[in-house]
Amino acid sequence: MVGGGLAGLRAIEAVRGTGWRGSLTLVGAEDHPPYDRPPLSKSFLAEGPLDQVTPFRSTVQLREELGTDVILGTRVEGVDTDRRSLQLSDGRRLAYDSLLVATGSNARKLDGQDSVSGVVGLRTDRDAAEVRRHLDQGARVVIVGAGFVGSEVASAALQRGLHVTIIDSEPVPLTRSVGRQVGEMCVDLHRAAGVELRTEVGVASFASRGGRLTGVVLTDGSELPADLAVVGIGATPATHWLTNSDVALEADGGIVCGDDLATSVPGIWAAGDVAHVPYEVFGGDLLRVEHWTNAAEQGAIAGRNAIRGEGDPEKISGIPYFWSNWYGHRLQFVGTSLRTEEVVIGPGGPGSVVLYRRGDRIVGALTIDRGGDIMKLRRRIVARGSWDEAVEFATARVEDGSGTKQTLPA
């Protein structure tokens, strides 16, 4: 298992869950065994006692309870698919019979961000600790990119009473992910909370004094005073070490997989952020999903398939799902927004349901503060339910006030 995240851990647990007793090795680039990442941009940044990042299982538990050799703080730098061996950053070579790639993704960076203290891309526990340190010191905060991670950091900073500005290069943020109408609803959430949101502008450079950030210079010539800039402009699959291999990659560096998570090379499987997977329920659309539930499900399936002998491999059965917390509101999304028409049911903000239509079917749904509805809509999507029935269901739920209102800390 290459990759010390959730997908690799779930693969190990699934393999041992079958009763298989062969040799397993986990190789991770970070110094820690797999830990939960979603809290890094949420509860970990909240004011008050530090919510420690705790690994799902300790190194000792991985070794003694799951019979896994653990190699941490070590990168994989190449693979020889003919000899079935990995080249590790410490000089060792590691042989394998089956290989599962679950290396996750790396945060995209802006030019010059690594040379200025106070400019952070939030991906690891170390990144989160740096962001939290600045928040604890009352930093002036600029968020680059109004995506989900950046918006969660903005929410945490605002809860502390700090001044927050978000900049985004798009006219309406998140349009490519969840559609224009939902993007506009997200803009309203930011502005209603008191965050300054500036769109259609980018970063020209980072101003600094003595190597420390003092401001963010924008492409319109203005400068925002800042002690902390969080760069949340997306992520790229951590697959650079596969570039010269026979493993087929998409243009973004993600790995081309079948619906059984097999790659183009026999004996190599992929799961989580790195995997482009065809979803039959969406007409075979190839999707690469960077969310917790996806990593968990794919890791388990890929792990079982990697040790499977003869017989049909297991195929993915779930669909994409994620959640995000902004300013006391919970946003939840399930399915896909690709090539869809979006229809808003409700007030067009908190309490709303957004349905995504492709032909006569529902293929996606987003809810704001309607935790009781999202999984019911998920079942309709998986069952390839009709559009008309989904609209009728959502309308009834909104009109009679049904659903579980999420009340989050203000």
C-alpha positions as CSV (number, residue, x, y, z in Angstrom):
1,M,0.0,0.0,0.0
2,V,1.6,3.2,-1.1
3,G,0.1,6.2,0.7
4,G,-0.4,6.8,4.4
5,G,-4.0,8.1,4.2
6,L,-7.5,6.8,4.7
7,A,-7.7,4.8,1.5
8,G,-4.5,2.8,2.3
9,L,-5.7,2.1,5.9
10,R,-9.1,0.9,4.7
11,A,-7.4,-1.3,2.2
12,I,-5.4,-3.0,4.9
13,E,-8.4,-3.4,7.2
14,A,-10.4,-4.9,4.3
15,V,-7.7,-7.3,3.4
16,R,-7.3,-8.6,6.9
17,G,-11.1,-8.7,7.2
18,T,-11.1,-11.4,4.6
19,G,-8.8,-13.6,6.7
20,W,-5.9,-13.2,4.3
21,R,-2.6,-13.8,6.1
22,G,0.0,-12.8,3.5
23,S,2.6,-10.0,3.9
24,L,1.4,-6.4,3.9
25,T,3.5,-3.2,3.8
26,L,2.3,0.4,4.1
27,V,4.6,3.1,2.8
28,G,3.7,6.7,3.7
29,A,5.5,10.0,3.0
30,E,4.4,11.6,6.2
31,D,5.9,10.8,9.6
32,H,2.5,9.8,11.1
33,P,0.3,6.7,10.5
34,P,-3.0,7.5,8.7
35,Y,-5.1,10.2,10.4
36,D,-8.4,11.9,9.7
37,R,-8.0,15.0,7.4
38,P,-11.4,16.6,7.2
39,P,-11.1,18.1,10.8
40,L,-7.9,20.0,9.7
41,S,-9.9,22.8,8.1
42,K,-12.8,22.5,10.7
43,S,-12.6,21.7,14.4
44,F,-8.8,21.8,14.4
45,L,-8.9,25.5,13.7
46,A,-11.5,26.4,16.2
47,E,-10.7,28.7,19.1
48,G,-10.1,27.0,22.4
49,P,-8.3,23.9,23.5
50,L,-6.5,22.2,20.6
51,D,-8.3,19.3,19.1
52,Q,-5.4,17.0,18.6
53,V,-4.9,15.1,15.4
54,T,-5.1,11.4,16.4
55,P,-4.1,8.6,14.0
56,F,-6.9,6.1,13.2
57,R,-4.5,3.4,14.5
58,S,-1.1,3.7,16.0
59,T,2.0,2.3,14.3
60,V,2.0,-0.5,17.0
61,Q,-1.6,-1.3,16.2
62,L,-0.9,-1.5,12.5
63,R,2.0,-3.9,13.1
64,E,0.5,-6.0,15.9
65,E,-3.2,-6.0,15.2
66,L,-3.2,-5.8,11.4
67,G,0.1,-7.6,10.7
68,T,1.4,-4.7,8.6
69,D,5.0,-3.6,8.1
70,V,5.0,0.2,8.3
71,I,7.5,2.5,6.6
72,L,6.8,6.1,7.3
73,G,8.6,9.4,6.4
74,T,9.6,7.7,3.1
75,R,8.5,8.6,-0.4
76,V,8.2,6.2,-3.3
77,E,10.2,7.6,-6.2
78,G,9.6,5.1,-8.9
79,V,8.2,1.7,-9.9
80,D,9.6,-1.0,-12.1
81,T,6.5,-2.8,-13.3
82,D,8.4,-5.6,-15.1
83,R,10.3,-6.6,-11.9
84,R,7.4,-5.5,-9.6
85,S,9.5,-3.4,-7.3
86,L,9.4,0.1,-5.9
87,Q,12.2,2.6,-5.5
88,L,12.0,4.3,-2.1
89,S,13.5,7.7,-1.2
90,D,15.8,6.1,1.4
91,G,17.5,4.1,-1.3
92,R,15.8,0.8,-0.7
93,R,14.0,-1.3,-3.2
94,L,10.7,-3.0,-2.2
95,A,9.3,-6.0,-4.1
96,Y,5.6,-6.5,-4.4
97,D,3.1,-9.0,-5.9
98,S,0.2,-6.6,-5.8
99,L,0.5,-2.8,-5.5
100,L,-2.2,-0.4,-4.4
101,V,-1.6,3.3,-5.1
102,A,-3.3,5.5,-2.7
103,T,-1.0,8.5,-2.5
104,G,-3.7,11.1,-2.4
105,S,-3.2,14.6,-3.8
106,N,-1.0,17.7,-3.2
107,A,-2.3,21.2,-2.8
108,R,-1.6,23.4,-5.8
109,K,0.7,26.3,-5.2
110,L,1.2,29.8,-6.4
111,D,4.6,31.1,-7.6
112,G,6.6,32.4,-4.6
113,Q,4.4,31.1,-1.8
114,D,7.1,28.8,-0.4
115,S,9.6,31.7,0.0
116,V,7.3,33.7,2.3
117,S,6.4,32.7,5.9
118,G,2.7,33.0,6.5
119,V,1.6,31.7,3.1
120,V,0.1,28.2,3.6
121,G,-1.6,25.5,1.5
122,L,-3.7,23.4,3.9
123,R,-3.1,19.7,3.3
124,T,-1.4,18.1,6.2
125,D,-1.5,18.3,10.0
126,R,1.6,20.5,9.9
127,D,-0.1,22.9,7.5
128,A,-3.1,23.1,9.8
129,A,-0.9,23.7,12.9
130,E,0.7,26.7,11.1
131,V,-2.7,28.1,10.1
132,R,-4.0,27.7,13.7
133,R,-0.9,29.4,15.1
134,H,-1.6,32.5,13.0
135,L,-5.3,32.4,13.9
136,D,-4.3,32.2,17.6
137,Q,-2.2,35.3,17.1
138,G,-5.1,37.3,15.6
139,A,-3.8,37.4,12.0
140,R,-5.3,39.4,9.2
141,V,-6.4,36.7,6.9
142,V,-6.6,36.4,3.2
143,I,-8.0,33.3,1.6
144,V,-7.0,32.6,-2.0
145,G,-9.7,30.5,-3.6
146,A,-13.3,30.4,-2.5
147,G,-13.5,26.6,-2.6
148,F,-14.7,24.3,0.2
149,V,-11.4,24.2,2.2
150,G,-10.8,27.9,1.9
151,S,-14.3,28.7,2.9
152,E,-14.0,26.5,6.0
153,V,-10.8,28.3,7.0
154,A,-12.6,31.6,6.5
155,S,-15.4,30.4,8.7
156,A,-13.0,29.4,11.5
157,A,-11.2,32.8,11.3
158,L,-14.5,34.7,11.4
159,Q,-15.6,32.7,14.5
160,R,-12.6,34.2,16.2
161,G,-13.6,37.7,15.2
162,L,-10.8,38.1,12.7
163,H,-11.0,40.1,9.5
164,V,-11.2,37.8,6.5
165,T,-11.0,38.5,2.8
166,I,-11.5,35.8,0.2
167,I,-10.3,36.3,-3.4
168,D,-11.3,34.2,-6.4
169,S,-10.4,34.4,-10.0
170,E,-13.9,33.3,-11.2
171,P,-16.9,35.6,-11.5
172,V,-18.9,33.0,-9.4
173,P,-16.8,30.6,-7.3
174,L,-17.5,26.9,-7.4
175,T,-19.5,27.0,-10.7
176,R,-17.4,24.2,-12.1
177,S,-18.0,22.0,-9.1
178,V,-21.6,22.6,-8.2
179,G,-23.1,24.9,-10.8
180,R,-23.7,28.6,-11.0
181,Q,-26.8,28.9,-8.9
182,V,-25.2,27.1,-6.0
183,G,-22.1,29.2,-6.5
184,E,-24.2,32.3,-6.1
185,M,-25.8,30.9,-3.0
186,C,-22.3,30.3,-1.6
187,V,-21.4,33.9,-2.3
188,D,-24.5,35.0,-0.4
189,L,-23.4,32.8,2.6
190,H,-20.0,34.5,2.7
191,R,-21.3,38.0,2.5
192,A,-24.1,37.4,5.0
193,A,-21.5,36.2,7.4
194,G,-19.5,39.4,7.0
195,V,-16.6,38.1,4.9
196,E,-15.2,40.4,2.2
197,L,-15.4,38.4,-1.1
198,R,-13.5,39.8,-4.2
199,T,-14.1,37.9,-7.4
200,E,-12.4,38.0,-10.9
201,V,-9.1,38.8,-9.4
202,G,-5.9,36.8,-8.7
203,V,-2.6,37.0,-6.8
204,A,0.2,39.0,-8.5
205,S,2.7,38.5,-5.7
206,F,3.1,38.2,-1.9
207,A,4.5,41.3,-0.1
208,S,6.9,40.6,2.8
209,R,9.3,42.1,5.3
210,G,12.1,40.0,6.6
211,G,10.6,36.9,4.9
212,R,7.3,37.3,6.7
213,L,4.0,38.0,4.9
214,T,2.8,41.6,5.1
215,G,0.3,41.7,2.2
216,V,-1.2,40.0,-0.9
217,V,-0.8,42.0,-4.1
218,L,-3.7,41.4,-6.5
219,T,-3.7,41.4,-10.2
220,D,-5.8,44.6,-10.2
221,G,-2.9,46.4,-8.6
222,S,-4.4,46.7,-5.1
223,E,-2.8,45.2,-2.0
224,L,-4.5,43.5,1.0
225,P,-2.7,43.7,4.3
226,A,-2.2,40.2,5.6
227,D,-0.3,38.1,8.2
228,L,-1.8,34.8,6.9
229,A,-2.7,33.8,3.3
230,V,-4.2,30.4,2.9
231,V,-3.9,29.1,-0.7
232,G,-6.9,26.9,-1.5
233,I,-6.8,26.6,-5.3
234,G,-7.3,22.8,-5.7
235,A,-5.1,19.8,-5.7
236,T,-3.2,17.5,-8.1
237,P,-2.8,13.8,-7.8
238,A,0.4,12.8,-6.1
239,T,1.5,10.5,-9.0
240,H,4.7,12.2,-10.3
241,W,6.6,9.0,-9.5
242,L,4.4,7.1,-12.0
243,T,5.1,9.5,-14.9
244,N,7.7,7.3,-16.6
245,S,5.9,4.0,-15.9
246,D,3.4,2.0,-17.9
247,V,0.6,3.1,-15.7
248,A,-1.9,5.1,-17.8
249,L,-2.5,8.6,-16.5
250,E,-5.1,11.3,-17.3
251,A,-4.0,14.8,-18.3
252,D,-4.3,15.9,-14.6
253,G,-2.0,13.1,-13.5
254,G,-4.8,10.9,-12.1
255,I,-4.7,7.2,-12.7
256,V,-7.0,5.6,-15.3
257,C,-8.9,2.8,-13.6
258,G,-11.7,0.4,-14.4
259,D,-14.8,0.2,-12.1
260,D,-12.9,-2.5,-10.2
261,L,-10.1,0.0,-9.6
262,A,-7.5,-1.9,-11.6
263,T,-5.1,0.2,-13.5
264,S,-3.7,-0.4,-17.0
265,V,-0.9,-2.5,-15.5
266,P,-1.7,-6.0,-14.2
267,G,-1.1,-6.2,-10.4
268,I,-1.5,-2.5,-9.8
269,W,-4.6,-0.9,-8.3
270,A,-5.5,2.6,-7.3
271,A,-7.9,4.2,-4.9
272,G,-9.0,7.6,-3.5
273,D,-7.9,11.0,-4.8
274,V,-5.6,9.6,-7.5
275,A,-8.2,7.3,-9.2
276,H,-10.3,8.2,-12.3
277,V,-13.1,5.7,-12.1
278,P,-16.1,5.1,-14.5
279,Y,-19.5,5.4,-12.7
280,E,-22.1,3.2,-14.4
281,V,-24.9,5.0,-12.7
282,F,-23.8,8.2,-14.5
283,G,-23.5,6.6,-17.9
284,G,-19.8,5.7,-17.5
285,D,-18.6,9.2,-16.6
286,L,-15.0,9.1,-15.5
287,L,-14.8,10.9,-12.2
288,R,-11.9,11.6,-9.8
289,V,-13.2,12.4,-6.4
290,E,-11.2,14.0,-3.6
291,H,-13.5,13.3,-0.6
292,W,-13.4,11.2,2.5
293,T,-16.2,8.7,1.8
294,N,-14.8,8.0,-1.7
295,A,-11.3,7.2,-0.3
296,A,-12.8,4.9,2.3
297,E,-15.0,2.9,-0.1
298,Q,-12.4,2.7,-2.9
299,G,-9.6,1.7,-0.5
300,A,-11.5,-1.3,0.8
301,I,-12.6,-2.5,-2.6
302,A,-9.2,-2.1,-4.2
303,G,-7.6,-3.9,-1.2
304,R,-9.8,-6.9,-1.5
305,N,-9.4,-7.0,-5.3
306,A,-5.6,-6.8,-4.9
307,I,-5.5,-10.1,-3.0
308,R,-8.3,-11.8,-4.9
309,G,-7.4,-14.9,-6.9
310,E,-9.7,-16.3,-9.5
311,G,-13.2,-14.9,-10.0
312,D,-14.9,-11.6,-10.8
313,P,-13.4,-8.6,-9.1
314,E,-15.5,-6.4,-6.8
315,K,-16.8,-3.2,-8.4
316,I,-17.5,0.2,-6.9
317,S,-21.1,0.7,-5.8
318,G,-21.2,4.0,-4.1
319,I,-21.4,7.5,-5.5
320,P,-19.6,10.7,-4.6
321,Y,-20.6,12.4,-1.3
322,F,-19.1,15.3,0.7
323,W,-20.0,17.8,3.3
324,S,-18.7,21.2,4.4
325,N,-19.4,23.5,7.3
326,W,-19.6,27.3,6.7
327,Y,-20.6,29.9,9.2
328,G,-22.9,27.6,11.1
329,H,-24.5,26.1,8.0
330,R,-23.9,22.6,6.7
331,L,-23.6,21.9,3.0
332,Q,-24.0,18.4,1.7
333,F,-23.6,17.1,-1.8
334,V,-24.2,13.7,-3.4
335,G,-23.9,12.5,-7.0
336,T,-22.5,14.5,-9.8
337,S,-23.1,18.0,-11.3
338,L,-21.4,17.1,-14.6
339,R,-23.5,18.0,-17.7
340,T,-26.6,18.8,-15.7
341,E,-29.3,21.4,-15.2
342,E,-29.6,22.5,-11.6
343,V,-33.0,23.4,-10.0
344,V,-33.3,25.1,-6.7
345,I,-36.2,24.1,-4.4
346,G,-36.7,26.4,-1.4
347,P,-35.6,29.9,-0.5
348,G,-32.3,29.8,-2.4
349,G,-30.0,29.6,0.6
350,P,-30.2,27.9,4.0
351,G,-33.0,25.4,4.0
352,S,-32.8,24.8,0.3
353,V,-32.5,21.6,-1.8
354,V,-30.8,21.8,-5.2
355,L,-31.4,19.0,-7.6
356,Y,-29.2,18.2,-10.6
357,R,-31.0,16.8,-13.7
358,R,-29.7,14.9,-16.7
359,G,-32.5,13.9,-19.1
360,D,-35.4,12.5,-17.0
361,R,-33.3,11.4,-14.1
362,I,-31.9,12.9,-10.9
363,V,-28.1,12.5,-10.8
364,G,-27.1,14.9,-8.0
365,A,-28.4,16.8,-5.0
366,L,-27.1,19.5,-2.7
367,T,-28.7,20.6,0.6
368,I,-28.0,23.5,2.9
369,D,-29.1,22.8,6.5
370,R,-31.2,19.8,5.5
371,G,-29.3,16.9,7.0
372,G,-32.4,14.7,7.0
373,D,-32.8,14.8,3.3
374,I,-29.5,14.1,1.6
375,M,-29.3,10.4,2.1
376,K,-32.9,10.0,1.0
377,L,-31.9,11.8,-2.2
378,R,-28.8,9.6,-2.5
379,R,-30.9,6.5,-2.6
380,R,-33.0,8.0,-5.4
381,I,-29.8,8.7,-7.4
382,V,-28.3,5.3,-6.9
383,A,-31.7,3.7,-7.9
384,R,-31.7,5.9,-11.0
385,G,-34.9,7.5,-9.9
386,S,-37.0,9.8,-12.0
387,W,-36.6,13.5,-12.1
388,D,-40.3,14.2,-11.5
389,E,-40.4,12.0,-8.3
390,A,-37.3,13.7,-7.0
391,V,-38.8,17.1,-7.5
392,E,-42.0,16.1,-5.8
393,F,-40.1,14.6,-2.8
394,A,-37.9,17.7,-2.4
395,T,-40.7,20.2,-2.8
396,A,-42.8,18.4,-0.1
397,R,-39.9,18.3,2.3
398,V,-39.1,22.0,1.9
399,E,-42.7,23.1,2.0
400,D,-43.6,21.2,5.2
401,G,-40.4,22.1,6.9
402,S,-39.2,18.4,7.2
403,G,-35.6,17.5,7.5
404,T,-33.1,17.8,10.3
405,K,-31.9,21.4,10.7
406,Q,-28.2,21.3,11.5
407,T,-27.4,23.6,14.3
408,L,-23.6,24.1,14.4
409,P,-21.6,26.3,16.8
410,A,-21.8,30.0,15.8
